[in-house]
CSV table of C-alpha atoms in Angstrom, one decimal:
chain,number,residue,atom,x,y,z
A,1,UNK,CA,38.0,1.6,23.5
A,2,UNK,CA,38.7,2.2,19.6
A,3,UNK,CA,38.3,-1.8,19.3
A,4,UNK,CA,35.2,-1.9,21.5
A,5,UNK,CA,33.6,0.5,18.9
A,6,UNK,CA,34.9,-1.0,15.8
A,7,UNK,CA,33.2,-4.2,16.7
A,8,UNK,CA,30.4,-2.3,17.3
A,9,UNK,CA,30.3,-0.4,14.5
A,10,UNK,CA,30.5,-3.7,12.3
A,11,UNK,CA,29.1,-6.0,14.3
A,12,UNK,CA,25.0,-5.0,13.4
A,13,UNK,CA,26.5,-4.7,9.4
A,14,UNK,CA,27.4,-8.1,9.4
A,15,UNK,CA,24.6,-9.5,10.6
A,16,UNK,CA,22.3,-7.5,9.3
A,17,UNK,CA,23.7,-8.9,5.5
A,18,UNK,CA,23.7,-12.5,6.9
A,19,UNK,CA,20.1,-11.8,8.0
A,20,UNK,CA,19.1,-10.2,4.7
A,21,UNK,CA,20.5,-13.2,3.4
A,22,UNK,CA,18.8,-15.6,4.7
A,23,UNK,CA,15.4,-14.2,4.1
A,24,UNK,CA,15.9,-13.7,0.4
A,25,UNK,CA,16.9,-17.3,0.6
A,26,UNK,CA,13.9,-18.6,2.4
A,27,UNK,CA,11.4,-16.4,0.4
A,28,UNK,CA,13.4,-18.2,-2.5
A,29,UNK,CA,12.2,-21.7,-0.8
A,30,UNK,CA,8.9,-21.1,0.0
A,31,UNK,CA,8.1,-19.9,-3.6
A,32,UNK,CA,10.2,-22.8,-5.2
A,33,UNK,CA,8.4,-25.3,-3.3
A,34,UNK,CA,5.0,-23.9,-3.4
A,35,UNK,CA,4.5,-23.7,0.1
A,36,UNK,CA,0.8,-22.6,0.9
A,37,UNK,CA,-1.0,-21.1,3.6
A,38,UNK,CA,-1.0,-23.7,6.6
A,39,UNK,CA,2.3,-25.5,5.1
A,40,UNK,CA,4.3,-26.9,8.0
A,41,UNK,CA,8.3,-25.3,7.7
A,42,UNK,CA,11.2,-27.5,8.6
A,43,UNK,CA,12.6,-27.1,12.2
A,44,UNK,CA,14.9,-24.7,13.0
A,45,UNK,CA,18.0,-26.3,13.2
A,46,UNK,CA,17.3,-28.3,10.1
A,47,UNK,CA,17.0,-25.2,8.0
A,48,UNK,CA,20.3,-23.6,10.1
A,49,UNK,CA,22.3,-26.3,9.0
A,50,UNK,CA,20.8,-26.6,5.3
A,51,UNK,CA,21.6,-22.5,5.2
A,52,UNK,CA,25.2,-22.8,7.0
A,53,UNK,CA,23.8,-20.6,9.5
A,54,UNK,CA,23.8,-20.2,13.0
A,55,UNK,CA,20.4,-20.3,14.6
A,56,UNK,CA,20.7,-16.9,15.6
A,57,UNK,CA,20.6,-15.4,12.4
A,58,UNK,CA,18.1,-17.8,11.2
A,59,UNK,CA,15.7,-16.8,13.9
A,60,UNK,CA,16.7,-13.3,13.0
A,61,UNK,CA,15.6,-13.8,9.1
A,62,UNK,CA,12.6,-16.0,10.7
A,63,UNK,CA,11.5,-13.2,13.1
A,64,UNK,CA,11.3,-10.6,10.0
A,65,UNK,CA,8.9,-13.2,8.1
A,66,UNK,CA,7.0,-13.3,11.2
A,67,UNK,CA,6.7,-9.5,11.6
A,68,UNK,CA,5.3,-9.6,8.0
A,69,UNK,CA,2.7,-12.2,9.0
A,70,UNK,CA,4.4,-14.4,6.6
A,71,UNK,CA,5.0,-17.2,9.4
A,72,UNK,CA,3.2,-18.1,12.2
A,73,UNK,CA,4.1,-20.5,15.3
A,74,UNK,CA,1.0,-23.6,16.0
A,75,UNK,CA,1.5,-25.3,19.0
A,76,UNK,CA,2.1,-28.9,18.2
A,77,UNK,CA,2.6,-27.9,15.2
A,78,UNK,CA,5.7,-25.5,15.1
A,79,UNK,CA,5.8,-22.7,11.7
A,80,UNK,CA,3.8,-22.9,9.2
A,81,UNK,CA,3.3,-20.9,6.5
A,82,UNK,CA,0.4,-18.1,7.0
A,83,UNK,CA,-1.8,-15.7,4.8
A,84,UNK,CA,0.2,-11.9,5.5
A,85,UNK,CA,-2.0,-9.1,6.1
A,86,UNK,CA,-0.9,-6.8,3.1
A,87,UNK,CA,-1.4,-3.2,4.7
A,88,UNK,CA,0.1,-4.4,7.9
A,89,UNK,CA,3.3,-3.7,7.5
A,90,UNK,CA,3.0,-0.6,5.5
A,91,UNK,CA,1.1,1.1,8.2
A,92,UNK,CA,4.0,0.8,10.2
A,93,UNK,CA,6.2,2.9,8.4
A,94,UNK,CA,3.6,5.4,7.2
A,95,UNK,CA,4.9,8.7,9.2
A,96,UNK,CA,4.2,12.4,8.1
A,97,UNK,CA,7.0,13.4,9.8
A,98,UNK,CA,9.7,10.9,8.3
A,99,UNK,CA,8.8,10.0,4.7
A,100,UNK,CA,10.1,12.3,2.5
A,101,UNK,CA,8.3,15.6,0.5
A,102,UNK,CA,7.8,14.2,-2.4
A,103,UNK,CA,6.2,10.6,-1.4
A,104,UNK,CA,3.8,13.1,0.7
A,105,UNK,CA,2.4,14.8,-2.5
A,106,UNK,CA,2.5,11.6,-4.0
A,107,UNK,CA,0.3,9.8,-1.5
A,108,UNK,CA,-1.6,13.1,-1.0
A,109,UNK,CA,-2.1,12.6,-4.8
A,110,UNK,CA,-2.9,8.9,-4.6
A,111,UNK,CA,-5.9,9.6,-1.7
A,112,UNK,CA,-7.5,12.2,-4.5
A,113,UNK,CA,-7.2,9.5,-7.6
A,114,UNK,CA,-9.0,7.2,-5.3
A,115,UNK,CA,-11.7,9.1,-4.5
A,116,UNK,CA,-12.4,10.4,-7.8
A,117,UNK,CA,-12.0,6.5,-8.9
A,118,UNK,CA,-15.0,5.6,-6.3
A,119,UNK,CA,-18.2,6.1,-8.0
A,120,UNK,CA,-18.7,3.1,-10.1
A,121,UNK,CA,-17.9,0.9,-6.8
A,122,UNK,CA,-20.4,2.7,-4.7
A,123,UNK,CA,-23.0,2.8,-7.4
A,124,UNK,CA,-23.0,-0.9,-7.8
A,125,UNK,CA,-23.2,-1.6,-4.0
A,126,UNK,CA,-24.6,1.8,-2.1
A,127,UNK,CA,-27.7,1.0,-0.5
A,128,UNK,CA,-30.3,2.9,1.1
A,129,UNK,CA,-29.4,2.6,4.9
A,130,UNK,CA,-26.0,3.6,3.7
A,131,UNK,CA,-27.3,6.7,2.3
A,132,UNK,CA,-29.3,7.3,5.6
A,133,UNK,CA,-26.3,6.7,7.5
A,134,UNK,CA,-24.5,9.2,5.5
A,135,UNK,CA,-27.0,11.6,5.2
A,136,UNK,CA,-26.5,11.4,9.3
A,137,UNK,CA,-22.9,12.7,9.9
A,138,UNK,CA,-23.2,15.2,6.9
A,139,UNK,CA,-26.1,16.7,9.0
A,140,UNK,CA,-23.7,17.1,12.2
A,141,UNK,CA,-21.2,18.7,10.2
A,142,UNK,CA,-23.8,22.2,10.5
A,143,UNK,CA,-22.9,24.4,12.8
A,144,UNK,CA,-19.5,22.5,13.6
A,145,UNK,CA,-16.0,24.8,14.4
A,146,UNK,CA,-13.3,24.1,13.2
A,147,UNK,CA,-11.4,21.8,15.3
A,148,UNK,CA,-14.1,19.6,14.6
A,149,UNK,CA,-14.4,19.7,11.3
A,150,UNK,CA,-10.9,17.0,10.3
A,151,UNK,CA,-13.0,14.9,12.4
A,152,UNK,CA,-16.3,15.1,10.1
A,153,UNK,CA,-14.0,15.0,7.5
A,154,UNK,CA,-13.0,11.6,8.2
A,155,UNK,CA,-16.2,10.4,8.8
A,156,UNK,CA,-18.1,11.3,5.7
A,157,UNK,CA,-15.9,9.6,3.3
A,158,UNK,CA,-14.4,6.8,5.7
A,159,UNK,CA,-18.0,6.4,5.2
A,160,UNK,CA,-17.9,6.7,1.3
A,161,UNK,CA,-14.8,4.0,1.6
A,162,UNK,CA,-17.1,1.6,3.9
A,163,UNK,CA,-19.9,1.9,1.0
A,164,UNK,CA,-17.5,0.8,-1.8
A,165,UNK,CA,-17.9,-2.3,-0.1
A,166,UNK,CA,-13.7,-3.4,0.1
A,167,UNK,CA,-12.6,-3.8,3.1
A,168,UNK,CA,-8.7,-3.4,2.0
A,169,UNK,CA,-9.9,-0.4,0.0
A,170,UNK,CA,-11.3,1.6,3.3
A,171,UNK,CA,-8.1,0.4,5.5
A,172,UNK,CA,-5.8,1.7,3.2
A,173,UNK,CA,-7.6,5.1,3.2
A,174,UNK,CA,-7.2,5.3,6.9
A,175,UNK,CA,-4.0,4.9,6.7
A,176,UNK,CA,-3.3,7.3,4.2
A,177,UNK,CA,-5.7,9.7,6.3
A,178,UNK,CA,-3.0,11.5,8.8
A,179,UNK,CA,-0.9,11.6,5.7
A,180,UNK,CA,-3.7,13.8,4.0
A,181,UNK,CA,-4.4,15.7,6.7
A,182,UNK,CA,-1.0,16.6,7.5
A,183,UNK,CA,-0.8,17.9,3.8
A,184,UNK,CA,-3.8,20.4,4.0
A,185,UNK,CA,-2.9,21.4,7.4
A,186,UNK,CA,0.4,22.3,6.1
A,187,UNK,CA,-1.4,24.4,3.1
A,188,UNK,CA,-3.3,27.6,3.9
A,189,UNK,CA,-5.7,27.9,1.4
A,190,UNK,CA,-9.3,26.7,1.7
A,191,UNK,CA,-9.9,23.3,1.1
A,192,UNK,CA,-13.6,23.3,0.4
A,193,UNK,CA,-14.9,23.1,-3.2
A,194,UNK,CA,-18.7,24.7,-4.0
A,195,UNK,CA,-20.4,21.2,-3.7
A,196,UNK,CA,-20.9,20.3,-0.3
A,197,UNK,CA,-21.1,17.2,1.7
A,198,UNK,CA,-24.9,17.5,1.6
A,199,UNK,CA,-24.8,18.3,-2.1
A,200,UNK,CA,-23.2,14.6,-2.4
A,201,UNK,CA,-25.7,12.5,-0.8
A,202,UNK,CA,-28.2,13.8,-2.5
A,203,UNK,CA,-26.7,13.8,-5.4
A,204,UNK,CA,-26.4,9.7,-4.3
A,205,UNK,CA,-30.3,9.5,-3.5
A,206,UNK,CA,-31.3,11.0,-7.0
A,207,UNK,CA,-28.5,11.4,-9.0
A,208,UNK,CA,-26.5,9.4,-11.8
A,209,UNK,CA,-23.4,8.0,-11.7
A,210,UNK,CA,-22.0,10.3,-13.5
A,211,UNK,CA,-23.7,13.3,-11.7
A,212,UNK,CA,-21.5,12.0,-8.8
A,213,UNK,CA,-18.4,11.7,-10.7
A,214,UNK,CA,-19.2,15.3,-11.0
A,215,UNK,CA,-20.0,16.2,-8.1
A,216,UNK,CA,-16.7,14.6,-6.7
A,217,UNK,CA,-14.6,16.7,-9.1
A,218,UNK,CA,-16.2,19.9,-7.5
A,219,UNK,CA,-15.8,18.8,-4.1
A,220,UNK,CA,-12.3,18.4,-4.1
A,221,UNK,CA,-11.6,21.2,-7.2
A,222,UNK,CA,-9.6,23.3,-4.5
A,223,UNK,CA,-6.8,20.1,-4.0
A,224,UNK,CA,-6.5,19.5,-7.7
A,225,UNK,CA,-6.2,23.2,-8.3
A,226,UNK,CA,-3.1,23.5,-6.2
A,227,UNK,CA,-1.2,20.5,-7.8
A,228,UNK,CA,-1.6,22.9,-11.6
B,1,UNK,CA,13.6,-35.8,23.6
B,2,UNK,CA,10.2,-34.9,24.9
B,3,UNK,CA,12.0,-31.5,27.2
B,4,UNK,CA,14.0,-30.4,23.7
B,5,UNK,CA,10.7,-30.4,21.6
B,6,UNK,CA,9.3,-28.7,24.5
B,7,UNK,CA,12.1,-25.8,24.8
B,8,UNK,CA,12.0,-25.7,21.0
B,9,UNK,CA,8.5,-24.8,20.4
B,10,UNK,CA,8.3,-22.2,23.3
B,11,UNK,CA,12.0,-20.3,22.6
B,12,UNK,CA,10.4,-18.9,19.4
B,13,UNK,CA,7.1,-17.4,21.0
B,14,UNK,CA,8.8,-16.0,23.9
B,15,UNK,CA,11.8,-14.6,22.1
B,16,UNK,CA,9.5,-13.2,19.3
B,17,UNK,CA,7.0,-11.7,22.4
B,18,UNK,CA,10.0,-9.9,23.5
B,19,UNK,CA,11.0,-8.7,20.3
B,20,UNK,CA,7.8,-7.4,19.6
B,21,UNK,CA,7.6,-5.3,22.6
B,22,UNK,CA,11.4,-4.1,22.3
B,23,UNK,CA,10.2,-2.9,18.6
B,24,UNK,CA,7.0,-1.0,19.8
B,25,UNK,CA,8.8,0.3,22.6
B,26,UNK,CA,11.6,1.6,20.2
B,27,UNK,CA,9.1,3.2,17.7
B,28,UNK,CA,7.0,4.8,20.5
B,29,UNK,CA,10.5,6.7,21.6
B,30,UNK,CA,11.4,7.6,18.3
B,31,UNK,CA,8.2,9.7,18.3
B,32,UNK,CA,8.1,10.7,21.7
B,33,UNK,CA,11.5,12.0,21.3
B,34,UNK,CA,10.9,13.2,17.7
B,35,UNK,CA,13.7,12.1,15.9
B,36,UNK,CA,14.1,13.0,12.1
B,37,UNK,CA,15.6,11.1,9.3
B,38,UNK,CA,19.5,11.5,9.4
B,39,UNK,CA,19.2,11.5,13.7
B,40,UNK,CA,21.5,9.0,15.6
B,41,UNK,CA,19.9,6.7,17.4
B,42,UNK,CA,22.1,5.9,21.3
B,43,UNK,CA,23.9,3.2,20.9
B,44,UNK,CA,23.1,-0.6,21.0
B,45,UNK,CA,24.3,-1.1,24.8
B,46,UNK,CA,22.6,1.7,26.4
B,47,UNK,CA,19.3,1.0,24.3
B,48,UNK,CA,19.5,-2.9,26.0
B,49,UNK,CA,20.1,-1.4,29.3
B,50,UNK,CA,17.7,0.8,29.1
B,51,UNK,CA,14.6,-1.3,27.9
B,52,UNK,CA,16.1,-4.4,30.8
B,53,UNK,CA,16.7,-6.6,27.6
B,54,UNK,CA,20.0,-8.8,26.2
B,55,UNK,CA,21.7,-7.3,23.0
B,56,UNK,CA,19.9,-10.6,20.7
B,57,UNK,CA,16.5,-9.3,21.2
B,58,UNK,CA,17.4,-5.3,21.0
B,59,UNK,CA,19.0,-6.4,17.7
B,60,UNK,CA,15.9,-8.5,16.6
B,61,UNK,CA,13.9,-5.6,17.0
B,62,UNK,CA,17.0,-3.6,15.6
B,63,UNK,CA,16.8,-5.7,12.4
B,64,UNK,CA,13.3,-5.3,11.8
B,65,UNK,CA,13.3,-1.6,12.0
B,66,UNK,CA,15.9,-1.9,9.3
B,67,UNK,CA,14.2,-4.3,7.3
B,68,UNK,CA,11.1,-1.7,7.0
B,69,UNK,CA,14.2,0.8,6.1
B,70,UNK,CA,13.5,3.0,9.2
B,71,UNK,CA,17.1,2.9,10.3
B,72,UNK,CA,20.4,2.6,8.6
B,73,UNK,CA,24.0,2.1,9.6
B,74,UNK,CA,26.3,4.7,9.0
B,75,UNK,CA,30.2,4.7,9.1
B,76,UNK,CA,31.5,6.3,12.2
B,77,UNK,CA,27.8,7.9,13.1
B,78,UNK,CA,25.8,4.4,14.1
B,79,UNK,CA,22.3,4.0,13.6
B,80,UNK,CA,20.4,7.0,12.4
B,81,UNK,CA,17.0,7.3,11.7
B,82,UNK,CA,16.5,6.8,7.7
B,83,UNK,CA,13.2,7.5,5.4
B,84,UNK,CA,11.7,4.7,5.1
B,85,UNK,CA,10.6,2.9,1.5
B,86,UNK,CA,6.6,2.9,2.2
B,87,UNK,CA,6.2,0.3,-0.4
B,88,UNK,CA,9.1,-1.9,-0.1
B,89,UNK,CA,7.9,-4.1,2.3
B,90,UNK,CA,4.3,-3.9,0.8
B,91,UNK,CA,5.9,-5.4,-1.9
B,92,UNK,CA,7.3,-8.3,-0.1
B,93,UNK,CA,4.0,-9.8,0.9
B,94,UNK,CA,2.1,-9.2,-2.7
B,95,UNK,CA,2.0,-12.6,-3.8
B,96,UNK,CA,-1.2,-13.8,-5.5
B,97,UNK,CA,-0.3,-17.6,-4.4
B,98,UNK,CA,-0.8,-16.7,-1.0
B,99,UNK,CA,-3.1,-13.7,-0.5
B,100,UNK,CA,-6.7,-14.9,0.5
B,101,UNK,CA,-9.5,-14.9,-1.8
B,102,UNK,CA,-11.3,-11.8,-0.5
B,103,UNK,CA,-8.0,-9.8,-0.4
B,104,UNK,CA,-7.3,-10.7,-3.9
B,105,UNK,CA,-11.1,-9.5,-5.2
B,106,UNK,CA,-10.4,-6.4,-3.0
B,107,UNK,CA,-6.8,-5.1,-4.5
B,108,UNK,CA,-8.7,-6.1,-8.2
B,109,UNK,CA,-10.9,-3.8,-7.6
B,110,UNK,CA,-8.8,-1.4,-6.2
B,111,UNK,CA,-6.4,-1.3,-9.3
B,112,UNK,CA,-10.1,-0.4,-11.1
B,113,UNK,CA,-10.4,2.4,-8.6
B,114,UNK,CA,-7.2,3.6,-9.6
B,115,UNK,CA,-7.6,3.7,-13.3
B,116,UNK,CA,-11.1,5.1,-13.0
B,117,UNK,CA,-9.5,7.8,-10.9
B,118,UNK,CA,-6.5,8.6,-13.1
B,119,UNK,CA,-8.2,10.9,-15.6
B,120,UNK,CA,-7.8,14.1,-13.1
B,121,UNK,CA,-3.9,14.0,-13.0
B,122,UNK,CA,-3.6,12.8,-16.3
B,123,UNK,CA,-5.4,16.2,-17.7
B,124,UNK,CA,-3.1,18.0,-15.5
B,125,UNK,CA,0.0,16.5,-16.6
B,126,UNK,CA,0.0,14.6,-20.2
B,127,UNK,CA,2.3,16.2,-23.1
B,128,UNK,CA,2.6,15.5,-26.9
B,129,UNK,CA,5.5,13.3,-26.2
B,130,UNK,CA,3.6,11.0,-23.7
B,131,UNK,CA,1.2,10.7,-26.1
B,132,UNK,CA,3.2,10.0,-29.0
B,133,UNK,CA,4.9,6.8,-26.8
B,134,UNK,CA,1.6,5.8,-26.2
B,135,UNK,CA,0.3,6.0,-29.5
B,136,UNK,CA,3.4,4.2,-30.5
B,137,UNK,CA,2.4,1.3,-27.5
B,138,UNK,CA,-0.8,0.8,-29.1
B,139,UNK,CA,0.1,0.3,-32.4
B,140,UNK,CA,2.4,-2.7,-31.6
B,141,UNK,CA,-0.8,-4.3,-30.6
B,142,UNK,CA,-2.5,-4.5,-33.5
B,143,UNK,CA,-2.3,-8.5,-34.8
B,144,UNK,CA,-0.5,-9.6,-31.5
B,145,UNK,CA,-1.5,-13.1,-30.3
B,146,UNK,CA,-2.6,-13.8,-26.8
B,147,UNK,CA,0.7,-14.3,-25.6
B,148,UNK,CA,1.9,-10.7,-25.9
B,149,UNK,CA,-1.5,-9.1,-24.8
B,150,UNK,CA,-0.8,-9.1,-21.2
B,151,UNK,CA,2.7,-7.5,-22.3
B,152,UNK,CA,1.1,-4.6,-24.1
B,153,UNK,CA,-1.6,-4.5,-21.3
B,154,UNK,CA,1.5,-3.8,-19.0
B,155,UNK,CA,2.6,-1.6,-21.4
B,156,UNK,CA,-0.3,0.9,-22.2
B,157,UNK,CA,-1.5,0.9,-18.5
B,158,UNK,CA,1.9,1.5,-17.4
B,159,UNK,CA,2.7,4.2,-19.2
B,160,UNK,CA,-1.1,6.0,-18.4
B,161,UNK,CA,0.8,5.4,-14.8
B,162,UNK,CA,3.8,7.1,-15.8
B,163,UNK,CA,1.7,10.0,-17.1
B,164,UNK,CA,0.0,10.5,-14.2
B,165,UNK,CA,3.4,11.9,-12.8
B,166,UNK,CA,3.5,10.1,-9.7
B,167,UNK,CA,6.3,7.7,-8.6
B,168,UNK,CA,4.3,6.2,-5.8
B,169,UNK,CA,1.1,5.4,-7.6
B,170,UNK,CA,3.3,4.0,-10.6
B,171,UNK,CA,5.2,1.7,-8.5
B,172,UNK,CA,1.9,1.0,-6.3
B,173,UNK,CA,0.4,-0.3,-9.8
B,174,UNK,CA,3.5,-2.4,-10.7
B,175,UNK,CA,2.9,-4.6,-7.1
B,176,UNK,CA,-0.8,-4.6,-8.2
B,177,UNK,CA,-0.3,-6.4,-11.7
B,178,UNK,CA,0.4,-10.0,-10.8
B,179,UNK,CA,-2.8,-9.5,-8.6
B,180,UNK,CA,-4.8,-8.4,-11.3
B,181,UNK,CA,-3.3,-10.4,-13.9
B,182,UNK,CA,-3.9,-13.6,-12.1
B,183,UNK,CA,-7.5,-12.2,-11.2
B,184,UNK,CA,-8.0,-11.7,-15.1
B,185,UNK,CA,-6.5,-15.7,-16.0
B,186,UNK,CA,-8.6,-17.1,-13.5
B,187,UNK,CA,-11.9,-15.6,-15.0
B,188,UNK,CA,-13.0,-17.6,-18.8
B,189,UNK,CA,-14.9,-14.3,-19.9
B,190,UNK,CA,-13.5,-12.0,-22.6
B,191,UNK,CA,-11.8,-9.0,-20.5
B,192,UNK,CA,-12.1,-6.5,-23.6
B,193,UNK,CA,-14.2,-3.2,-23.5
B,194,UNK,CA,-15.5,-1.7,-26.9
B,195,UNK,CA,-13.3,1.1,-26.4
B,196,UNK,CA,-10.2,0.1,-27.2
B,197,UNK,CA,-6.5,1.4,-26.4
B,198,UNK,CA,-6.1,2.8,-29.5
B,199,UNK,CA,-9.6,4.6,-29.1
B,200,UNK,CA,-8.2,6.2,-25.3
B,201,UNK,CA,-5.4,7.6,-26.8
B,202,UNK,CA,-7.4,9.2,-29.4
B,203,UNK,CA,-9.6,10.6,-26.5
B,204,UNK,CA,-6.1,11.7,-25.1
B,205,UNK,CA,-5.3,14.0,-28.1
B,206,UNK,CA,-8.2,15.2,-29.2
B,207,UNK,CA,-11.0,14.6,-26.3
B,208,UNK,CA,-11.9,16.2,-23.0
B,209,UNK,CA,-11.3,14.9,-19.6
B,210,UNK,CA,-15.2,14.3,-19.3
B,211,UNK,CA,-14.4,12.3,-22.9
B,212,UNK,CA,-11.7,10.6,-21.1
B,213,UNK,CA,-13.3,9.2,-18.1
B,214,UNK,CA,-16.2,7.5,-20.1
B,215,UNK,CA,-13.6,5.9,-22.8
B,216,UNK,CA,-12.0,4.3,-19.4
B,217,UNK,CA,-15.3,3.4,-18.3
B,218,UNK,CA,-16.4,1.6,-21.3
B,219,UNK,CA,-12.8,0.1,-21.9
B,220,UNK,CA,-12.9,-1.2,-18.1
B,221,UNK,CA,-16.2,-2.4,-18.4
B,222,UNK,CA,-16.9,-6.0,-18.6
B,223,UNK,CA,-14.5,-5.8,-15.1
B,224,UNK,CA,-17.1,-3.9,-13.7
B,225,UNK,CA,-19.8,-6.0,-14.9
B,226,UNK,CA,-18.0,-9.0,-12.9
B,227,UNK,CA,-18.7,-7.5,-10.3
B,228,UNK,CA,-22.2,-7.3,-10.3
């Protein structure tokens, strides 16, 4: 019984380091040969035997590259090299309840930096439908309790994200979104500054750039008053 | 010849499929079950028994878990659940060489988001000693040749990051600098605002946020105009 568990206790470290290994090495390879998108890898067994590995723990460094979208399997074809989507893999580990105080008011920090940062984006691309649309879900927002409030939340600036025009831009805020919210639900004090959801679309119709900028800073005064 | 092609190209997909599910199954449990950081996870047998798969796939899925850094190996404990590095594995797929096009344009213009955002924190935290450092970064610039400008760029934009207080947007900017960099040697045009570093810090001692956020503005702006 005590051997059975000593194997098992080192078992997984060992091949976890072989692992690790191996994909530093094959990150190494890829870079060094200047492998790009659609590249063709070599076959399995020829890179086990050029690494001095067994084809276990190659498919276990492979199957990591894979999860990062780093390599992908073509029939015909076998792996080749392919275009990672960035955010994927950090929306898997973006948890409220496991990552650690300080990364929360850090990321909680990074959300308000990026909004305050969104005006000149959205005053080179908004257009008028976008305003209309908008103008839409800040109209439902009257009248709404509370439970419904996070939702319209979300809405108005996922719409504000969609109208800078970057698509990585308004993914990333979703992801950061339960992160947020999980923040101010945490806090008790209000969270609403004196200009208003409303106040901002107009302020889009008719105003400046820099009215907006303004605008912004008032919105979300309450959240950068609790971080002094 | 023709069968061991054949069982080569479909082991991968099928092994990978399983995999896959053995990691979303795992991660929906851990929630379920809602396990903290420093939690043991059961052990590697009963998990395989349980999810009807053999030990090499549980450990796949095992492996990739670790690899985002959501569990770790303890002496004598096992697997427990560990905080996760959110940006650690971000970091593994930022490479400029091959990101697509449209991702590249999007985290450019993110990294402008995040300087034009910065101002809010920055008035919140700054002190006469971060000031004098930058002062003392900007002064090394004067009569440096091209080859050093992207070094000082790192340098002064850096340390505004460093300012800002916040480990996660620091670090964030650091992955985002080869992006931008290559973003900036790709593009012939001159990359220079009329307000210059020198000018910002300046605006840092003496200047109001409001003072600040149009220095950036003008400092960041034939980017923006690029994007026109």
């Amino acid at each position: 019984m005590a051997t059975s568990d000593l194997s098992k206790d080192l078992a997984p470290i060992v091949s976890n380091t072989m692992a690790d290994m191996v994909e530093i090495r094959l990150r190494e390879y890829l870079k060094r040969k200047s492998f790009r998108p659609g590249d063709a890898l070599p076959k399995e067994l020829e890179l086990a035997e050029a690494l001095g590995v067994s084809r276990n723990v190659l498919r276990e460094a492979l199957s990591r590259l894979r999860m990062l979208g780093m390599i992908e399997t073509k029939k015909k074809r076998g792996m080749v090299l392919a275009r990672p989507d960035i955010l994927g893999t950090f929306e898997r580990v973006l948890d409220p309840l496991i990552i650690d105080t300080g990364t929360l008011q850090d990321i909680f920090e990074l959300r308000l930096v990026l909004e305050m940062g969104l005006a000149d984006l959205l005053y080179i691309r908004k257009t008028d439908k976008d305003i209309q649309e908008l103008e839409a879900i800040a109209k439902k927002e009257v009248n709404v309790d509370n439970t419904f409030r996070i939702k319209t939340e979300i809405a108005f600036h996922g719409k504000l994200y969609e109208m800078s025009g970057n698509d990585t831009l308004k993914r990333f805020q979703i992801m950061l979104l339960p992160i947020f919210d999980y923040m101010v639900a945490v806090e008790q004090q209000p969270t609403r500054g004196d200009v208003t959801h409303m106040d901002l679309v107009q302020i889009l119709k008719n105003g400046s750039k820099e009215d907006f900028k303004r605008g912004m800073e008032s919105h979300l005064k309450p959240h950068f008053d609790r971080l002094k």
